[in-house]
């Protein structure tokens, strides 16, 4: 075979599905579809390598998944994966790559460990701040998810400007969940609550929503938080939730779809985001998004969201109350649906494929 093989780093299959892992899964699945539609692309070898302890798999037709190696976690990625790749083009879609591999394609989603280091443990942010510039220097191409992230990666010296390309995420993975039926949790009525993420990271800024929902004008509304963060997790960080906050925990895609559809809005007050998938998810499922004008959020949400300053608790309360007006909410829902429809995984995968072929053919 005279065409250079392509290997995807499958370490992400060893852990649960996060936002970064979702991006990797969707891109690889849609690349597999492109290989189905274009038989001529299958004259090179397409493989995904994962450690033996991989918990998940993907249903792929033309990208072969192989479990190889004896090590786990970062040790597998840093010490075994470079040897297993052996001369093929390595594509990493989850921020990290083997430091000893040159000429890779690596997606670095953001520069959050530089911008908001307090959101991460000391070991995590130290490792990322050490590794990312070295990965950027060794890579043939760095991919990221927004122009904002590109600017920040340049600013912090992760990679040179000419090496970085932007691939906006898709959002249409939620299409299958949109038609599934799920009941709202007990005690919730349509448009009686706002939805947000249960995340204690400093830059997610959920504390401002607690301040907003502690105000008397929102006493009749609930703030429903979805995700792993618990009441005690917030309390341990000195962030006390008011009585009208509901911790829904982790939910299925169908349950999340139901919560989005019946929420008065989705509130996303992050002080920095490399992309901001949740507000687009909300728009895609017919839920108005209220976001902070920070990071990549203005780039990603455009004019289809309501913007409130990240530190303005009364402003967040007012934005939510204003959406009680049916006409105002309906107009924002319609605008959001049109906007979110532009972000497809097929478009993103097509661009990724073009980059892979360009790099692989140049290096063969």
Coordinates of C-alpha atoms in Angstrom, one line a residue:
X1 CA 0.0 0.0 0.0
X2 CA 1.6 3.2 -1.1
X3 CA -0.6 5.6 0.8
X4 CA 0.2 6.5 4.4
X5 CA -2.1 4.9 7.0
X6 CA -4.0 7.0 9.5
X7 CA -4.3 6.2 13.2
X8 CA -6.8 7.8 15.6
X9 CA -5.8 8.0 19.3
X10 CA -8.6 6.0 21.1
X11 CA -7.5 6.6 24.7
X12 CA -10.8 8.5 25.2
X13 CA -12.6 5.2 25.0
X14 CA -11.3 4.3 28.5
X15 CA -13.5 6.7 30.3
X16 CA -17.0 8.1 30.3
X17 CA -18.5 10.4 27.7
X18 CA -17.4 14.0 28.2
X19 CA -17.9 17.0 25.9
X20 CA -14.4 16.5 24.5
X21 CA -15.0 12.8 24.0
X22 CA -18.4 13.5 22.3
X23 CA -16.5 15.6 19.7
X24 CA -14.1 12.8 19.1
X25 CA -16.8 10.2 18.7
X26 CA -18.9 12.3 16.4
X27 CA -16.0 13.2 14.2
X28 CA -14.8 9.6 13.9
X29 CA -18.3 8.3 13.2
X30 CA -18.9 10.9 10.4
X31 CA -15.4 10.3 9.0
X32 CA -16.4 6.6 8.8
X33 CA -19.5 7.6 6.9
X34 CA -17.4 9.6 4.4
X35 CA -15.2 6.5 3.9
X36 CA -18.4 4.6 3.1
X37 CA -19.5 7.2 0.6
X38 CA -16.1 7.5 -1.1
X39 CA -14.6 4.0 -1.7
X40 CA -11.5 5.5 -3.2
X41 CA -10.5 6.8 0.2
X42 CA -10.3 3.2 1.5
X43 CA -7.1 2.4 -0.3
X44 CA -5.2 3.5 2.8
X45 CA -5.4 1.9 6.2
X46 CA -7.7 3.7 8.7
X47 CA -7.3 2.5 12.3
X48 CA -8.2 3.6 15.9
X49 CA -5.9 2.3 18.6
X50 CA -7.1 2.1 22.2
X51 CA -5.7 0.6 25.4
X52 CA -6.8 -2.9 26.5
X53 CA -8.9 -1.4 29.3
X54 CA -11.2 0.6 26.9
X55 CA -14.7 0.6 28.3
X56 CA -16.5 1.8 25.2
X57 CA -16.4 1.2 21.5
X58 CA -17.9 2.7 18.3
X59 CA -19.9 0.9 15.5
X60 CA -17.6 1.7 12.6
X61 CA -17.4 0.0 9.2
X62 CA -14.1 1.3 7.7
X63 CA -12.1 2.5 10.6
X64 CA -10.8 -0.6 12.5
X65 CA -10.6 -0.4 16.2
X66 CA -7.8 -2.3 17.8
X67 CA -6.9 -2.7 21.5
X68 CA -3.2 -2.9 22.0
X69 CA -0.6 -2.4 24.6
X70 CA -0.1 -3.3 28.3
X71 CA -0.1 0.2 29.9
X72 CA -3.0 2.4 30.9
X73 CA -4.0 6.1 31.1
X74 CA -1.2 8.6 30.2
X75 CA 1.4 5.9 30.3
X76 CA -0.2 4.1 27.4
X77 CA -0.5 7.4 25.4
X78 CA 3.0 8.6 26.1
X79 CA 5.0 5.4 26.0
X80 CA 3.2 2.7 24.1
X81 CA 1.2 4.6 21.5
X82 CA 4.2 6.2 19.7
X83 CA 5.6 2.7 19.2
X84 CA 2.3 1.3 18.1
X85 CA 1.8 4.0 15.5
X86 CA 5.2 3.4 13.8
X87 CA 5.3 5.7 10.8
X88 CA 1.6 6.2 10.3
X89 CA -0.1 9.6 10.7
X90 CA -1.5 10.0 14.3
X91 CA -4.6 12.0 14.8
X92 CA -5.5 13.1 18.4
X93 CA -8.9 14.6 19.0
X94 CA -8.9 15.1 22.8
X95 CA -6.3 17.8 23.6
X96 CA -3.3 15.6 24.4
X97 CA -0.8 13.6 22.2
X98 CA 2.4 11.7 22.8
X99 CA 5.1 14.2 23.4
X100 CA 7.6 12.2 21.4
X101 CA 5.5 12.0 18.2
X102 CA 6.2 14.5 15.5
X103 CA 4.0 15.4 12.5
X104 CA 0.7 14.6 14.3
X105 CA -2.7 16.3 13.8
X106 CA -3.9 17.2 17.3
X107 CA -7.1 19.0 18.3
X108 CA -6.7 21.3 21.4
X109 CA -10.1 22.5 22.3
X110 CA -9.1 25.5 24.4
X111 CA -6.5 27.2 26.5
X112 CA -8.6 27.1 29.7
X113 CA -5.7 25.7 31.9
X114 CA -3.8 29.0 31.1
X115 CA -6.8 31.3 31.2
X116 CA -8.6 29.9 34.3
X117 CA -6.1 27.6 36.1
X118 CA -8.1 27.7 39.4
X119 CA -10.8 25.7 37.6
X120 CA -8.4 22.7 37.6
X121 CA -6.3 20.7 40.1
X122 CA -2.7 21.7 40.5
X123 CA -1.5 18.5 38.8
X124 CA -3.9 18.8 35.9
X125 CA -3.2 22.4 35.1
X126 CA 0.6 21.9 35.5
X127 CA 0.6 18.9 33.2
X128 CA -1.4 20.7 30.5
X129 CA 0.6 23.9 30.7
X130 CA 3.8 21.8 30.3
X131 CA 2.5 19.4 27.6
X132 CA 0.4 21.6 25.3
X133 CA 3.2 23.9 24.0
X134 CA 5.4 20.8 23.3
X135 CA 2.5 19.1 21.5
X136 CA 1.9 22.3 19.5
X137 CA 5.6 22.5 18.5
X138 CA 5.8 18.9 17.4
X139 CA 2.5 18.7 15.5
X140 CA 2.1 19.2 11.8
X141 CA -1.3 20.7 12.4
X142 CA -3.2 21.9 15.5
X143 CA -7.0 22.0 15.3
X144 CA -9.2 23.9 17.6
X145 CA -12.9 24.6 17.9
X146 CA -13.3 28.4 17.5
X147 CA -11.5 31.5 16.4
X148 CA -11.4 32.6 20.1
X149 CA -9.6 29.4 21.0
X150 CA -7.2 29.9 18.2
X151 CA -6.3 33.4 19.4
X152 CA -5.7 32.1 22.9
X153 CA -3.5 29.2 21.8
X154 CA -1.4 31.7 19.9
X155 CA -1.4 34.1 22.9
X156 CA -0.1 31.4 25.3
X157 CA 2.5 30.1 22.9
X158 CA 0.9 26.7 22.4
X159 CA 1.3 26.8 18.6
X160 CA 2.2 29.2 15.8
X161 CA -0.6 31.0 14.0
X162 CA 0.1 29.4 10.7
X163 CA -0.2 25.9 12.1
X164 CA -3.7 26.2 13.7
X165 CA -7.0 25.6 11.9
X166 CA -10.5 26.1 13.2
X167 CA -13.2 23.4 13.1
X168 CA -16.5 24.5 14.7
X169 CA -18.3 21.6 16.5
X170 CA -21.5 20.1 15.2
X171 CA -24.7 19.9 17.2
X172 CA -26.9 17.5 15.2
X173 CA -26.0 14.5 17.4
X174 CA -29.0 15.4 19.4
X175 CA -31.4 14.7 16.6
X176 CA -32.2 11.2 17.7
X177 CA -33.0 12.4 21.3
X178 CA -35.4 15.1 20.1
X179 CA -38.0 12.6 19.2
X180 CA -37.7 10.5 22.4
X181 CA -40.3 10.8 25.1
X182 CA -39.3 11.5 28.7
X183 CA -41.2 13.0 31.6
X184 CA -40.0 16.0 33.5
X185 CA -38.9 15.4 37.1
X186 CA -41.6 15.6 39.7
X187 CA -42.5 19.1 40.7
X188 CA -41.5 20.8 37.5
X189 CA -43.9 22.4 35.1
X190 CA -43.2 23.8 31.6
X191 CA -41.5 27.2 31.7
X192 CA -41.3 27.2 35.5
X193 CA -37.6 26.7 35.6
X194 CA -34.3 27.6 34.0
X195 CA -31.8 24.9 33.1
X196 CA -28.0 25.1 33.7
X197 CA -25.0 22.8 34.2
X198 CA -24.1 21.5 37.6
X199 CA -20.4 22.3 37.4
X200 CA -18.2 23.7 40.2
X201 CA -15.3 24.9 38.0
X202 CA -14.6 28.5 38.7
X203 CA -15.0 29.7 35.0
X204 CA -18.4 28.0 34.7
X205 CA -19.6 30.8 37.1
X206 CA -22.7 29.0 38.4
X207 CA -22.5 31.1 41.6
X208 CA -23.9 34.1 39.7
X209 CA -27.0 32.0 38.9
X210 CA -27.4 31.2 42.6
X211 CA -27.3 34.9 43.4
X212 CA -29.9 35.5 40.7
X213 CA -32.3 32.8 42.0
X214 CA -31.9 34.0 45.5
X215 CA -33.5 37.3 44.5
X216 CA -37.2 37.7 45.4
X217 CA -38.4 38.2 41.8
X218 CA -37.3 34.6 40.9
X219 CA -38.7 33.0 44.1
X220 CA -41.4 31.3 42.1
X221 CA -38.9 29.9 39.5
X222 CA -36.6 27.0 39.9
X223 CA -33.0 26.5 38.7
X224 CA -32.5 22.9 37.5
X225 CA -28.9 21.8 37.4
X226 CA -27.9 18.8 35.3
X227 CA -24.5 17.1 35.7
X228 CA -22.3 15.5 38.3
X229 CA -22.0 18.4 40.7
X230 CA -23.9 18.0 44.0
X231 CA -25.2 20.4 46.6
X232 CA -22.3 19.3 48.8
X233 CA -19.7 19.9 46.0
X234 CA -20.8 23.5 45.7
X235 CA -21.0 24.0 49.5
X236 CA -17.4 22.6 49.9
X237 CA -16.3 25.5 47.6
X238 CA -18.2 28.1 49.7
X239 CA -21.1 28.4 47.1
X240 CA -24.4 27.9 48.8
X241 CA -27.4 27.1 46.7
X242 CA -30.7 28.8 47.4
X243 CA -33.8 26.7 48.2
X244 CA -35.2 26.9 44.6
X245 CA -32.2 25.1 43.1
X246 CA -32.9 21.5 42.0
X247 CA -29.9 19.1 41.5
X248 CA -31.1 16.7 38.8
X249 CA -27.8 14.8 38.6
X250 CA -26.7 13.0 35.4
X251 CA -29.6 12.5 33.0
X252 CA -30.1 10.5 29.8
X253 CA -30.2 12.2 26.4
X254 CA -34.0 11.8 26.3
X255 CA -34.4 13.3 29.8
X256 CA -32.1 16.2 28.8
X257 CA -34.1 16.8 25.7
X258 CA -37.3 17.0 27.7
X259 CA -35.7 19.4 30.2
X260 CA -34.4 21.6 27.4
X261 CA -37.7 21.8 25.6
X262 CA -39.7 22.8 28.6
X263 CA -37.2 25.1 30.3
X264 CA -37.9 28.8 30.1
X265 CA -34.3 29.1 29.0
X266 CA -30.9 27.6 29.3
X267 CA -28.5 29.8 31.4
X268 CA -24.8 29.6 30.6
X269 CA -22.8 32.3 32.6
X270 CA -19.3 31.1 31.8
X271 CA -16.5 33.6 32.0
X272 CA -14.5 31.8 29.3
X273 CA -15.4 29.0 26.9
X274 CA -13.4 27.5 24.0
X275 CA -16.6 26.8 22.1
X276 CA -19.7 26.4 24.2
X277 CA -21.7 23.3 23.1
X278 CA -24.5 23.4 25.7
X279 CA -26.1 26.7 24.5
X280 CA -26.2 25.4 20.9
X281 CA -27.7 22.1 22.2
X282 CA -30.4 24.2 23.8
X283 CA -31.1 26.2 20.6
X284 CA -31.2 22.9 18.6
X285 CA -33.9 21.6 20.9
X286 CA -36.0 24.7 21.0
X287 CA -34.8 26.3 24.2
X288 CA -33.7 29.9 24.4
X289 CA -30.1 30.5 25.5
X290 CA -29.0 33.2 27.9
X291 CA -25.2 33.4 28.0
X292 CA -22.4 35.6 29.1
X293 CA -20.6 37.6 26.4
X294 CA -17.3 35.9 27.2
X295 CA -14.8 33.6 25.4
X296 CA -16.1 32.0 22.2
X297 CA -19.8 32.4 23.2
X298 CA -20.5 35.5 21.0
X299 CA -18.8 33.8 18.1
X300 CA -20.7 30.6 18.6
X301 CA -24.1 31.9 19.6
X302 CA -24.2 34.9 17.3
X303 CA -27.4 37.0 17.5
X304 CA -29.5 33.9 18.5
X305 CA -28.9 34.3 22.3
X306 CA -29.6 36.8 25.0
X307 CA -26.4 38.2 26.6
X308 CA -26.0 39.2 30.2
X309 CA -22.7 40.2 31.9
X310 CA -21.1 37.4 33.8
X311 CA -21.3 39.3 37.1
X312 CA -24.7 40.9 36.8
X313 CA -27.1 38.9 39.0
X314 CA -30.1 41.3 38.6
X315 CA -29.5 41.2 34.8
X316 CA -29.8 37.4 34.8
X317 CA -33.0 37.6 36.8
X318 CA -34.4 40.1 34.4
X319 CA -33.5 38.1 31.3
X320 CA -35.2 35.1 32.6
X321 CA -38.3 37.0 33.7
X322 CA -38.5 38.7 30.3
X323 CA -38.9 35.3 28.6
X324 CA -42.2 34.8 30.3
X325 CA -43.7 36.8 27.4
X326 CA -44.7 34.1 24.9
X327 CA -44.0 36.2 21.8
X328 CA -40.4 37.1 23.0
X329 CA -39.7 33.5 23.8
X330 CA -41.1 32.2 20.6
X331 CA -39.0 34.6 18.5
X332 CA -35.8 33.6 20.3
X333 CA -36.6 29.9 19.9
X334 CA -37.1 30.4 16.1
X335 CA -33.9 32.3 15.8
X336 CA -32.0 29.7 17.8
X337 CA -33.3 26.8 15.7
X338 CA -32.1 28.5 12.5
X339 CA -28.7 29.3 14.0
X340 CA -28.0 25.9 15.5
X341 CA -28.9 24.1 12.2
X342 CA -25.7 25.6 10.7
X343 CA -23.5 23.5 13.0
X344 CA -23.3 19.9 11.6
X345 CA -20.8 17.1 12.2
X346 CA -20.8 16.2 8.6
X347 CA -19.4 19.6 7.7
X348 CA -16.8 19.4 10.4
X349 CA -15.8 15.8 9.5
X350 CA -15.4 16.8 5.8
X351 CA -13.0 19.6 6.8
X352 CA -11.1 17.2 9.1
X353 CA -10.8 14.7 6.3
X354 CA -9.4 17.3 3.9
X355 CA -6.8 18.2 6.6
X356 CA -5.9 14.5 7.2
X357 CA -5.4 13.8 3.5
X358 CA -3.3 16.9 3.0
X359 CA -1.0 16.2 5.9
X360 CA -0.7 12.4 5.1
X361 CA 0.0 12.9 1.4
X362 CA 2.6 15.6 2.2
X363 CA 4.4 13.3 4.7
X364 CA 4.3 10.0 2.9

